[in-house]
XYZ file of N, CA, C and O in Angstrom:
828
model
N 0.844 -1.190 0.000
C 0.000 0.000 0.000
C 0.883 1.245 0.000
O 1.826 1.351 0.784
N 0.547 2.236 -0.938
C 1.572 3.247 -1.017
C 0.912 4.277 0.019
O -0.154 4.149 0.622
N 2.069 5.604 0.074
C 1.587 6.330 1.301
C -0.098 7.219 1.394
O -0.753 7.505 2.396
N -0.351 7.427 0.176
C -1.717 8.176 -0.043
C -2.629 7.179 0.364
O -3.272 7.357 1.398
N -2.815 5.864 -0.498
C -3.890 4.564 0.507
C -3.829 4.762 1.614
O -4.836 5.185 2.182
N -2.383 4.486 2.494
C -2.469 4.121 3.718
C -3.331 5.323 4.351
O -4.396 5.211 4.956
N -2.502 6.687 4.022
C -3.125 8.384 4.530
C -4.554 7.941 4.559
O -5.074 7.626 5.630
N -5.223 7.901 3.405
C -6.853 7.957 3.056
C -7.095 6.643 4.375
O -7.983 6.855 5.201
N -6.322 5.436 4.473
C -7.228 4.580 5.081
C -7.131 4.999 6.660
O -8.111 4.669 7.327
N -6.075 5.686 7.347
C -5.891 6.825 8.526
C -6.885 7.621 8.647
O -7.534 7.604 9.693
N -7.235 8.542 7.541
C -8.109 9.732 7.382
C -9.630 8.617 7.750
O -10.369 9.022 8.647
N -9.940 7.516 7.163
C -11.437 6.971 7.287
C -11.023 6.346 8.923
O -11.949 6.697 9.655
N -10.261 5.772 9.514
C -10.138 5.761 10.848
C -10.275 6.634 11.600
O -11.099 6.471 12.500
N -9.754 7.510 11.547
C -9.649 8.494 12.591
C -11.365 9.299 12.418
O -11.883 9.563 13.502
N -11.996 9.579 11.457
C -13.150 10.035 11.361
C -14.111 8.917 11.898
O -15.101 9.334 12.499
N -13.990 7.771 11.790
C -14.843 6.575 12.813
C -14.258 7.214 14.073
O -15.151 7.933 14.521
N -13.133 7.293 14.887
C -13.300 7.682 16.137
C -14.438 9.156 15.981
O -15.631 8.927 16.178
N -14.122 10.238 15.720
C -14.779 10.936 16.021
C -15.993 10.735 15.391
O -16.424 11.885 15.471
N -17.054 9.970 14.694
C -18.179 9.709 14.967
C -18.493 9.591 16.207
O -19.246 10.239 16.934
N -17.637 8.420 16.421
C -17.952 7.976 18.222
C -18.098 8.945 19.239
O -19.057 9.154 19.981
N -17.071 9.467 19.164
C -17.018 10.916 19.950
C -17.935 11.893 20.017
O -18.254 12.622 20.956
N -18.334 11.820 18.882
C -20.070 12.604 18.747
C -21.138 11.738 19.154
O -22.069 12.182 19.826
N -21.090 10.794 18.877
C -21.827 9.706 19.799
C -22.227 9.600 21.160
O -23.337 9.396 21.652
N -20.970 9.801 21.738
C -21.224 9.814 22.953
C -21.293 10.875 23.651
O -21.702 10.919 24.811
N -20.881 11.847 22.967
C -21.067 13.041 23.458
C -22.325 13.528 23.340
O -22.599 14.351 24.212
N -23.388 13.245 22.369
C -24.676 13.133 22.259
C -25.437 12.413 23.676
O -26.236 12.884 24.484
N -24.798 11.075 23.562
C -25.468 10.272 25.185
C -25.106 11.022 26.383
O -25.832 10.762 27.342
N -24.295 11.779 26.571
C -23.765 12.166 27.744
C -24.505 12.902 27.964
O -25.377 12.855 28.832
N -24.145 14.224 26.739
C -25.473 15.457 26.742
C -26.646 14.672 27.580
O -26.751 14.615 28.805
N -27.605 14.011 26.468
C -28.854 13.443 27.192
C -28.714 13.043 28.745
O -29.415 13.403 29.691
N -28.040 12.530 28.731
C -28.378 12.166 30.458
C -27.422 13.218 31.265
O -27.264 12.926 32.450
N -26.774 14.376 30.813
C -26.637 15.585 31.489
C -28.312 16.022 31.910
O -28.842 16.262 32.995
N -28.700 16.000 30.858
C -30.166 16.951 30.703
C -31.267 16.383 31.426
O -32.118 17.056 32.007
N -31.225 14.839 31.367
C -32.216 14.040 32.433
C -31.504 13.976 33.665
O -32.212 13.359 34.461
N -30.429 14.328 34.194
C -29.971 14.538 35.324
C -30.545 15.768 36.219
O -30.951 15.880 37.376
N -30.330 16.853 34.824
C -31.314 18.305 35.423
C -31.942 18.056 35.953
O -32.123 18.267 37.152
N -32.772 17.239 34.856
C -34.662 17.311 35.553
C -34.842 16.221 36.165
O -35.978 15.820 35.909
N -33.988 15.136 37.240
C -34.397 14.010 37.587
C -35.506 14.447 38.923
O -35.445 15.347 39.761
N -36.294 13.592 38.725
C -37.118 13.286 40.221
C -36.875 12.122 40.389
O -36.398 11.336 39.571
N -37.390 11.810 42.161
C -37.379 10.543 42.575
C -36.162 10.449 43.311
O -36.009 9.657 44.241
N -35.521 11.038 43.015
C -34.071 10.876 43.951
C -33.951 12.122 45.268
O -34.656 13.127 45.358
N -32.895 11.716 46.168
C -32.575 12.845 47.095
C -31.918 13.697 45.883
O -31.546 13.304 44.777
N -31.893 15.391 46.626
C -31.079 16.013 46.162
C -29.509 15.910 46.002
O -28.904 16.285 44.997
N -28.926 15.348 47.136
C -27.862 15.043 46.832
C -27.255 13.371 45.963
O -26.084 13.010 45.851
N -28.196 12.817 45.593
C -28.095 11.601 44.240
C -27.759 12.774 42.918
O -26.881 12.984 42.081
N -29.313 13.454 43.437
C -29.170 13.982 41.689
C -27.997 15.231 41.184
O -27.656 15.427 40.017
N -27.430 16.105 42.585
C -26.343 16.932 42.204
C -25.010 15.933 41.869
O -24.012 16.370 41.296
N -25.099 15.037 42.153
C -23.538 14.088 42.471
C -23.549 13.685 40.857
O -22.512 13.900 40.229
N -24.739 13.083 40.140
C -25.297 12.887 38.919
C -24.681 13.951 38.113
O -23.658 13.915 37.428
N -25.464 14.850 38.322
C -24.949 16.072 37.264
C -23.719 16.593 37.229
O -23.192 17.228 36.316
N -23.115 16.168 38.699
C -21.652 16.802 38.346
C -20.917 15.830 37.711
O -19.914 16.154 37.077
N -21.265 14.708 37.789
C -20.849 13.691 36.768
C -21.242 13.692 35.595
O -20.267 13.831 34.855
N -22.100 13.614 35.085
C -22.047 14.226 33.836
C -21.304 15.606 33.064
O -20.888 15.481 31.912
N -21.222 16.454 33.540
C -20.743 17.599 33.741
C -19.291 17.602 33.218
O -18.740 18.367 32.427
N -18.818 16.494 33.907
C -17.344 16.370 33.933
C -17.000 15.840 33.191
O -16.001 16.326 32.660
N -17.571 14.377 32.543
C -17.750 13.734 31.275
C -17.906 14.727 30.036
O -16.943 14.737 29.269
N -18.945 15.539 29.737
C -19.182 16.614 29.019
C -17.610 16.908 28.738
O -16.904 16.523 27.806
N -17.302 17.714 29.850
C -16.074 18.591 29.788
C -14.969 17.949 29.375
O -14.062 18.662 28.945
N -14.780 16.556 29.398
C -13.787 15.651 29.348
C -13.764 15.100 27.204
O -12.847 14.933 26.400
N -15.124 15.020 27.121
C -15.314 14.815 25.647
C -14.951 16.253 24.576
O -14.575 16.282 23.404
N -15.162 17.041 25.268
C -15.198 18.480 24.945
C -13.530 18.795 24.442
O -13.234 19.367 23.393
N -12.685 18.345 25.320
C -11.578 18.836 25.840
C -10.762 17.953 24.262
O -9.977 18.551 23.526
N -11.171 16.548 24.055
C -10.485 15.638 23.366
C -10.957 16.280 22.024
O -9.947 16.714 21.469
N -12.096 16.529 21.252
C -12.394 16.820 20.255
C -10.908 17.679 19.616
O -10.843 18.039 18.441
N -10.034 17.857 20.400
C -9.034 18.825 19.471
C -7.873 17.793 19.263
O -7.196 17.571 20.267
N -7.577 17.204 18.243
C -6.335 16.406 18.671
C -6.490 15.337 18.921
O -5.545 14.813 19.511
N -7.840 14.364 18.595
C -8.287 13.193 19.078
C -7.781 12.205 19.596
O -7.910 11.657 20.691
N -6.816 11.910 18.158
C -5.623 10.811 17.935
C -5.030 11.347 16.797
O -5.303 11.655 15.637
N -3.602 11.327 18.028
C -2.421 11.898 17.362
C -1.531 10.995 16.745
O -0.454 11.387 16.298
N -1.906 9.774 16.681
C -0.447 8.982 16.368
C -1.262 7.138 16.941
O -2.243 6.881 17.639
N -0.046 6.054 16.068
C -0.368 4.788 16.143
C 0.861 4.049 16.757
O 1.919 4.649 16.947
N 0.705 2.805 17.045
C 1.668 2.219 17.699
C 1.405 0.684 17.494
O 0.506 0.022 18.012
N 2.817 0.075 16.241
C 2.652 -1.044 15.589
C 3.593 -2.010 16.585
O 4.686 -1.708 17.065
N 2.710 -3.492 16.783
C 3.610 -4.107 17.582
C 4.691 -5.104 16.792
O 4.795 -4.961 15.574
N 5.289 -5.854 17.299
C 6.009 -6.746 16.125
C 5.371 -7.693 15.529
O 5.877 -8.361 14.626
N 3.958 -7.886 16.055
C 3.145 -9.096 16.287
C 2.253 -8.421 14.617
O 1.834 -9.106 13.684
N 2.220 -7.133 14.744
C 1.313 -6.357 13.651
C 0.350 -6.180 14.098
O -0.616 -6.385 13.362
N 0.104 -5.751 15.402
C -0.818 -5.240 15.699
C -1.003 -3.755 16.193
O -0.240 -3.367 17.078
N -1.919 -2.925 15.713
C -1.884 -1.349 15.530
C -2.328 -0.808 16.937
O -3.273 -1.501 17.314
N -2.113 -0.144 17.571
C -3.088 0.648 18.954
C -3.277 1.933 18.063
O -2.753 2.018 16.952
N -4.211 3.128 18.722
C -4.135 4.292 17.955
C -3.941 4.848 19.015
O -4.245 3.989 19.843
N -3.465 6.204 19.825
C -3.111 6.489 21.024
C -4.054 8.049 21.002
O -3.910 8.800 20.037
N -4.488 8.220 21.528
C -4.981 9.993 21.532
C -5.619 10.631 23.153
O -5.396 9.934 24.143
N -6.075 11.409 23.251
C -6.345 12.032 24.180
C -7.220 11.314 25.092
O -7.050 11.389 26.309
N -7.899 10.806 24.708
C -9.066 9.992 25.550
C -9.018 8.594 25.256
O -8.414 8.239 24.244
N -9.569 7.747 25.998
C -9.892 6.003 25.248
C -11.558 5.911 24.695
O -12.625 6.422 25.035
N -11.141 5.050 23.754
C -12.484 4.800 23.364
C -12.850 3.475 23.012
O -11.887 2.758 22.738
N -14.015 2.926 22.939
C -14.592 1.466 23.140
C -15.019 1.490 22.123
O -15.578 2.522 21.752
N -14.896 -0.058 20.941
C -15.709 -0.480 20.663
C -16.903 -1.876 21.377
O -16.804 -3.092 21.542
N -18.184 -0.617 21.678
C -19.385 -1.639 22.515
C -19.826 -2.516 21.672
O -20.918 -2.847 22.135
N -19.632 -3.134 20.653
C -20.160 -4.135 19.900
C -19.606 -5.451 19.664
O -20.085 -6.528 19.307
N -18.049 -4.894 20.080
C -16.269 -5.903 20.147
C -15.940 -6.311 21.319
O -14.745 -6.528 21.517
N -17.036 -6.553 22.554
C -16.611 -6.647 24.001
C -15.889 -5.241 24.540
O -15.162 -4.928 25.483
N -16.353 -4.742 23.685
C -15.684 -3.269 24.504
C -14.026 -2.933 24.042
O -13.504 -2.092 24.775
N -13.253 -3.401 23.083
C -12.298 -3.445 22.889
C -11.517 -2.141 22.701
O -12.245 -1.316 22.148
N -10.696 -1.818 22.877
C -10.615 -0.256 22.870
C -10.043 -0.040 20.864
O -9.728 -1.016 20.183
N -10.049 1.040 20.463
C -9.925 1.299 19.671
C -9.266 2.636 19.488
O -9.052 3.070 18.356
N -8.831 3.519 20.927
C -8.319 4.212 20.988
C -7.919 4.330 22.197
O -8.660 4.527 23.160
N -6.508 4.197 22.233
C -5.872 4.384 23.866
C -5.264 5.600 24.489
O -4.408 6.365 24.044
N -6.100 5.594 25.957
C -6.161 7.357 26.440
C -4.277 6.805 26.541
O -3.896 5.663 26.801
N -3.375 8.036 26.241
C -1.971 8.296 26.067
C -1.603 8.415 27.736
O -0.417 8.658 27.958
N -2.337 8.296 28.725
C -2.044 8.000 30.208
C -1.720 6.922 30.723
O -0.943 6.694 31.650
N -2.785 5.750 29.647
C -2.729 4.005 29.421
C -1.561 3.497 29.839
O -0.503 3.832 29.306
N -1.619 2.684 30.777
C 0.026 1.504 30.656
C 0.439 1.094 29.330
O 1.604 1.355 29.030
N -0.251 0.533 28.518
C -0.371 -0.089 26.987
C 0.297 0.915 26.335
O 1.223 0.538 25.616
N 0.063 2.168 26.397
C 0.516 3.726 25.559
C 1.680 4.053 25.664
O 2.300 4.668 24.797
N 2.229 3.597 26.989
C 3.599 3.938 27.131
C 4.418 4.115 26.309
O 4.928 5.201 26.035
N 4.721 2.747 25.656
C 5.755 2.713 24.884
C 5.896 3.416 23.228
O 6.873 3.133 22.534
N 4.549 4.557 22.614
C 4.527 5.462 22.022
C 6.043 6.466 22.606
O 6.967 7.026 22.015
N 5.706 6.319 23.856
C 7.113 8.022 24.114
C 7.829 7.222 24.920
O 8.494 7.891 25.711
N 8.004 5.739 25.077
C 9.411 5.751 25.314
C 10.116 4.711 24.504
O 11.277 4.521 24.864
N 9.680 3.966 23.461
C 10.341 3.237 22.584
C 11.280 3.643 21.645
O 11.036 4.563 20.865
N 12.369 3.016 21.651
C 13.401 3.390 20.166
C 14.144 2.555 19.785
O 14.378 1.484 20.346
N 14.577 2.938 18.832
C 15.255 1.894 17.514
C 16.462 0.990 19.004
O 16.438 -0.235 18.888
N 16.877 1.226 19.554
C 17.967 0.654 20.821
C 16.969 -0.659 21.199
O 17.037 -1.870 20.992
N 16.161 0.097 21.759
C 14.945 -0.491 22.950
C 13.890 -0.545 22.650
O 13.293 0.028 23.561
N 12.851 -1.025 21.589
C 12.144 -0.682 20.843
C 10.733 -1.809 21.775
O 9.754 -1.844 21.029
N 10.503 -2.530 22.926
C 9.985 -2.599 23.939
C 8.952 -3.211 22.829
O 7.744 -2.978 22.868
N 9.444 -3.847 22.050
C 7.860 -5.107 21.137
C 7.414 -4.780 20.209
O 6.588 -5.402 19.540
N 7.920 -3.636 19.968
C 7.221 -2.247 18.609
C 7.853 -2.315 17.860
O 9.054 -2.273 18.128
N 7.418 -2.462 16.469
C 7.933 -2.130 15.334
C 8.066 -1.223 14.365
O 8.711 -1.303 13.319
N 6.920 0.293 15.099
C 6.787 1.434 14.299
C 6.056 1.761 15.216
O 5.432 0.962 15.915
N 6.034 3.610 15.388
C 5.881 4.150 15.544
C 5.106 5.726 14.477
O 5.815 6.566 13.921
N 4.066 5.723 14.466
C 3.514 6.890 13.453
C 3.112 8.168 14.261
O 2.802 8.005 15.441
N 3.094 9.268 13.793
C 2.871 10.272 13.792
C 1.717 10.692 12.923
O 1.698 10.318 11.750
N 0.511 11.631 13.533
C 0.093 11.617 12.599
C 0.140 13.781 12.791
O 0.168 14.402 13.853
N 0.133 14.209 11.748
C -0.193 15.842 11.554
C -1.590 15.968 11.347
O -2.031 15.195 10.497
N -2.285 16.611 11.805
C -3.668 16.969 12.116
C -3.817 18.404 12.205
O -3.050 19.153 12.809
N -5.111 18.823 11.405
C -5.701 20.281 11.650
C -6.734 20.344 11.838
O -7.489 20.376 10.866
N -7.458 20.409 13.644
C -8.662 19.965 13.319
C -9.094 18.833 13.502
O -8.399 18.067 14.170
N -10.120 18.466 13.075
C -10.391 16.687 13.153
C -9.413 16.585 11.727
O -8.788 15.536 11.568
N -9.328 17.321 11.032
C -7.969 16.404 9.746
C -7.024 15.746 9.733
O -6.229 16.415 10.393
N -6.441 14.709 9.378
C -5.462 14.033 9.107
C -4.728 14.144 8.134
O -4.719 13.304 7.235
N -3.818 15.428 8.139
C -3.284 16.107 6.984
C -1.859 14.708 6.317
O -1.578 14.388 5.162
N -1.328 14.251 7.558
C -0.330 13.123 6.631
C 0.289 12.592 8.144
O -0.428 12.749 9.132
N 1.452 12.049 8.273
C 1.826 11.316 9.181
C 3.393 10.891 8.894
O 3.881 11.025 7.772
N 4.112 10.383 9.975
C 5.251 10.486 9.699
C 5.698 9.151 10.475
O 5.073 8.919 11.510
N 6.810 8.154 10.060
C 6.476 6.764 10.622
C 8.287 6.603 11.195
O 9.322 6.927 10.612
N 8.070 5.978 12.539
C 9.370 5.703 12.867
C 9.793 4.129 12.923
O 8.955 3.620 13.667
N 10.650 3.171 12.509
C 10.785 1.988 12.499
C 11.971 1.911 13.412
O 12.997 2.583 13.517
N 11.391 0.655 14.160
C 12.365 -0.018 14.900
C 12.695 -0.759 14.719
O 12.252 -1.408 13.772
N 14.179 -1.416 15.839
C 14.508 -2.346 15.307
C 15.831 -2.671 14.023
O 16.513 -3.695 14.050
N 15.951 -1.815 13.194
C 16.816 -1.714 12.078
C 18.290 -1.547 13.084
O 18.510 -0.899 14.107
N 19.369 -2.712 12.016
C 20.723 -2.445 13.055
C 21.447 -1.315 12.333
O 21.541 -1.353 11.106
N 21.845 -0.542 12.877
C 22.727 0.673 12.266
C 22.177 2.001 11.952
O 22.834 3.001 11.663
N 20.386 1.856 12.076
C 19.694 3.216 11.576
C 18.845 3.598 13.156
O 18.053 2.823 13.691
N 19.185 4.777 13.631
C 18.982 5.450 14.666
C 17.936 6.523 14.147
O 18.539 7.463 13.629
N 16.264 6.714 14.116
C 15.774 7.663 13.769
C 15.860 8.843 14.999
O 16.000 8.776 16.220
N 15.729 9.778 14.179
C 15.603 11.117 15.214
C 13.529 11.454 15.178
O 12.754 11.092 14.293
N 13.212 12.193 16.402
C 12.061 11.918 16.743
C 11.651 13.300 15.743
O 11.885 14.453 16.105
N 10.984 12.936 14.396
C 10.695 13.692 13.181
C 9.885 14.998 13.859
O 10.132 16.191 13.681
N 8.383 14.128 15.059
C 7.132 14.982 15.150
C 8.058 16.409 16.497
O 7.961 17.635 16.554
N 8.571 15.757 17.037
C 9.278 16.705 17.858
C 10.290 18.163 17.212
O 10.182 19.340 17.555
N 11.221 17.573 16.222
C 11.623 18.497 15.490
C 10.833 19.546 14.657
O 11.097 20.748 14.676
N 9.725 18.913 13.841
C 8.839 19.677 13.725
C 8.105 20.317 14.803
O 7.768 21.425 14.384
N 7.744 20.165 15.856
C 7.313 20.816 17.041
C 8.114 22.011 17.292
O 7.544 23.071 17.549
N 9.573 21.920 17.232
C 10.391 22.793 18.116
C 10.382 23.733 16.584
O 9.508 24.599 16.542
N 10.638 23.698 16.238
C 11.007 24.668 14.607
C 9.464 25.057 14.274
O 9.527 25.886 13.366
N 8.309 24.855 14.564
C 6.913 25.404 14.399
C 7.446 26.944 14.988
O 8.327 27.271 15.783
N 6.513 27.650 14.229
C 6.439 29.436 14.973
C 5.725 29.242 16.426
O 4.686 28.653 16.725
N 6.726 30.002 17.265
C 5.705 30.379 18.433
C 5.219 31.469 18.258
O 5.469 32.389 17.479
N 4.085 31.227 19.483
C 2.758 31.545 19.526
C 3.026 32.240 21.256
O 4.094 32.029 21.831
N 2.130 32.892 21.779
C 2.298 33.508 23.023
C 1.578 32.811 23.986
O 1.598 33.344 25.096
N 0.744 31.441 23.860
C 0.313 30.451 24.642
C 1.098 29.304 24.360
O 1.693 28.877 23.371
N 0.894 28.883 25.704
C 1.850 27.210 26.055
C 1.533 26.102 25.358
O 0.531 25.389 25.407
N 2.336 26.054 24.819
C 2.191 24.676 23.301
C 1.731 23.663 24.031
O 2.203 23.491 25.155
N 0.481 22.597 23.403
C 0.098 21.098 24.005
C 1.446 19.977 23.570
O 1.892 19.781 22.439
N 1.723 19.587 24.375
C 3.040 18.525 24.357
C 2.653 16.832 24.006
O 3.580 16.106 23.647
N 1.380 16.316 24.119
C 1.003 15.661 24.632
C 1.328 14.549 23.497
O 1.370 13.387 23.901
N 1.553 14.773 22.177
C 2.170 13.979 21.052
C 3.582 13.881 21.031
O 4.124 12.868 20.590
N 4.357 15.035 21.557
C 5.569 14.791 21.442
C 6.589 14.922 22.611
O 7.688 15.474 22.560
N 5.681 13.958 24.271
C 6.372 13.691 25.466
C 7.583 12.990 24.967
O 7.434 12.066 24.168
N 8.757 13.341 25.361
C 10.045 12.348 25.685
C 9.768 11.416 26.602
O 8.820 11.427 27.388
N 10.582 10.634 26.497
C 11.297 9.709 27.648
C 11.060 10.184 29.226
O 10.332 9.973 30.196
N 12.021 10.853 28.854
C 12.854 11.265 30.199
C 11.362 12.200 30.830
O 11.141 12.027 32.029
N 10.417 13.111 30.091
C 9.314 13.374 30.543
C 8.184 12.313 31.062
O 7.502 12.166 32.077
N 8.328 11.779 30.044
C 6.819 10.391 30.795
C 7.131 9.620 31.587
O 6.486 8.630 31.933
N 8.681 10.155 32.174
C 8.839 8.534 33.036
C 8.487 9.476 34.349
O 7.901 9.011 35.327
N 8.937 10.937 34.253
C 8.197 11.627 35.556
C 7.023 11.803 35.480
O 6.508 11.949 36.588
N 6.350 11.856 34.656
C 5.013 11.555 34.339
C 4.477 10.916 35.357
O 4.246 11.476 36.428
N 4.287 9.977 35.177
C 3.842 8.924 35.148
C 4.471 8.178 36.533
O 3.858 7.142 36.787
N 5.446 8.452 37.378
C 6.014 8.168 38.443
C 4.828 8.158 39.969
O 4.083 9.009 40.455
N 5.055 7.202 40.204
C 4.533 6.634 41.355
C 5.274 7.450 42.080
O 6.482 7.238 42.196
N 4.580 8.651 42.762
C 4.998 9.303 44.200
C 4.233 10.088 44.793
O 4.221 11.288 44.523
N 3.305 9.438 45.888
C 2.410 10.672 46.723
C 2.612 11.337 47.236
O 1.732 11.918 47.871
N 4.376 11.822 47.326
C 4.133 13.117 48.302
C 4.351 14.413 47.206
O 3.699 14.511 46.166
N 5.508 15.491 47.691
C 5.950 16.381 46.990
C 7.313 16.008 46.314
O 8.408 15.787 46.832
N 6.876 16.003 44.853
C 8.053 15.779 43.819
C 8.573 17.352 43.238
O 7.785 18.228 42.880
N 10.022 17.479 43.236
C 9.839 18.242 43.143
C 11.059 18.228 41.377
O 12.046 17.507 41.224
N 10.442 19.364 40.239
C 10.770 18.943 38.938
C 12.499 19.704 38.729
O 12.439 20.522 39.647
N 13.350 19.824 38.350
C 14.257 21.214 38.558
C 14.896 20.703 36.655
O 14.908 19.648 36.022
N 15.134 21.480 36.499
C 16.107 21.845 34.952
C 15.749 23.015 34.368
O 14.723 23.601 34.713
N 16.737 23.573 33.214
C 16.860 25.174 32.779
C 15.550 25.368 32.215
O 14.528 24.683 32.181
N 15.932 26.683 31.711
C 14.704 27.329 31.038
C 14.653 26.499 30.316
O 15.622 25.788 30.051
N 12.723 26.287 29.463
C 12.527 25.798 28.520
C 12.844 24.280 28.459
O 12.823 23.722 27.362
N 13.119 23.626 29.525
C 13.074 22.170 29.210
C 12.277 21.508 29.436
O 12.417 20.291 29.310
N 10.872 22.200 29.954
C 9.332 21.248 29.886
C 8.908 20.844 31.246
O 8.096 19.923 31.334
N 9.524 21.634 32.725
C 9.356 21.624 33.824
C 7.574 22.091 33.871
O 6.767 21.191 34.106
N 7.080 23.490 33.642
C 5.814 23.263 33.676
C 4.913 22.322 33.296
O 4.236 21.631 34.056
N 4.914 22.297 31.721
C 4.042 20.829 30.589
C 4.293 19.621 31.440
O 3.388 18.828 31.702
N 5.409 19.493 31.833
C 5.158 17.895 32.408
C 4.478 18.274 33.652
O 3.469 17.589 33.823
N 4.650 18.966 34.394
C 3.751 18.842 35.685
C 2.422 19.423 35.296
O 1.741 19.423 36.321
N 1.904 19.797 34.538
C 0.431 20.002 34.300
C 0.006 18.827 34.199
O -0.921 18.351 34.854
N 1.045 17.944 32.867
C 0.574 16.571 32.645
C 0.258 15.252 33.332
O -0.465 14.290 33.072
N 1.400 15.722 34.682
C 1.191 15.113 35.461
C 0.061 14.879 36.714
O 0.073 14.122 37.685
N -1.008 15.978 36.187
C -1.525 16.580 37.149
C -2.627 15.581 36.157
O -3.321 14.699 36.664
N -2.632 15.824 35.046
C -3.512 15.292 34.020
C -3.481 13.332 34.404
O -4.136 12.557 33.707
């Protein structure tokens, strides 16, 4: 399959997630709205309700930008798609079809490489405007002697800034997701120079 098939067959994936996403963001709505108006319950059932919904809302809301950013091929050939939120297919036992990038399973999107490539055999990128899937950029592992450099990141850093704090969330390092993602309940505390991603990771981490 040459790269335009594959693009187009990306572009009809990624628009099935966000059906879904409208999907459920439709169901949520609704039972936001029958939460309003529930009777029959104490008041405090039905506020606990709505703030749950509420939050769901806000949570579907939040993903619509950036859905799924990128895929993750195992050696086995099997694809994950990784993006902001997870999503189910309810008809497949619930199988996911999109893994929230917080996922244990997701990990190895930002910390696999051609050295250590942790079961993976590629790594994609995808460029997005929008719900669009403008093209994508693919990293292979595994190869002896070829060391890729992380394409979506370079493009990240060489993009024009802007006077708001860039979303990181496609192009976490290593060395970021492993503080990420670190098991520690008390106070961690982050330290390195300007500009090396001390805020973004602790938002993310907060995320």
């Amino acid at each position: 399959m040459g790269y335009e098939e594959e693009l187009q067959s990306e572009r009809d994936y990624v628009a099935g997630l966000y059906a879904r996403l409208d999907a459920e963001r439709a169901r949520v709505k609704a039972a936001y709205q029958s939460a309003l108006g529930g009777t029959g319950e104490t008041a405090m059932e039905r506020d606990n309700e709505v703030r749950a919904r509420h939050r769901e809302m806000k949570r579907l809301n939040v993903a619509d930008y950036g859905l799924c950013f990128g895929r993750l091929d195992s050696v086995d050939g099997d694809p994950s798609y990784i993006g902001r939120i997870g999503l189910f297919d309810e008809f497949d036992d619930f199988e996911p079809v999109l893994l929230d990038w917080r996922a244990p399973a997701a990990r190895p999107f930002y910390t696999a490489t051609g050295a250590r490539p942790e079961g993976m055999a590629r790594r994609r990128q995808f460029h997005t405007r929008r719900r669009d899937v403008l093209g994508f950029t693919d990293e292979v592992f595994g190869k002896l002697g070829e060391e890729q450099g992380d394409v979506a990141l370079l493009e990240a850093l060489n993009a024009p800034r802007g006077e708001g704090m860039r979303d990181i969330v496609a192009t976490i390092q290593a060395e970021q997701d492993a503080i990420i993602r670190l098991d520690h309940p008390g106070v961690l505390v982050i330290e390195g120079g300007p500009g090396t991603g001390k805020t973004v990771v602790a938002l993310h981490r907060v995320a």
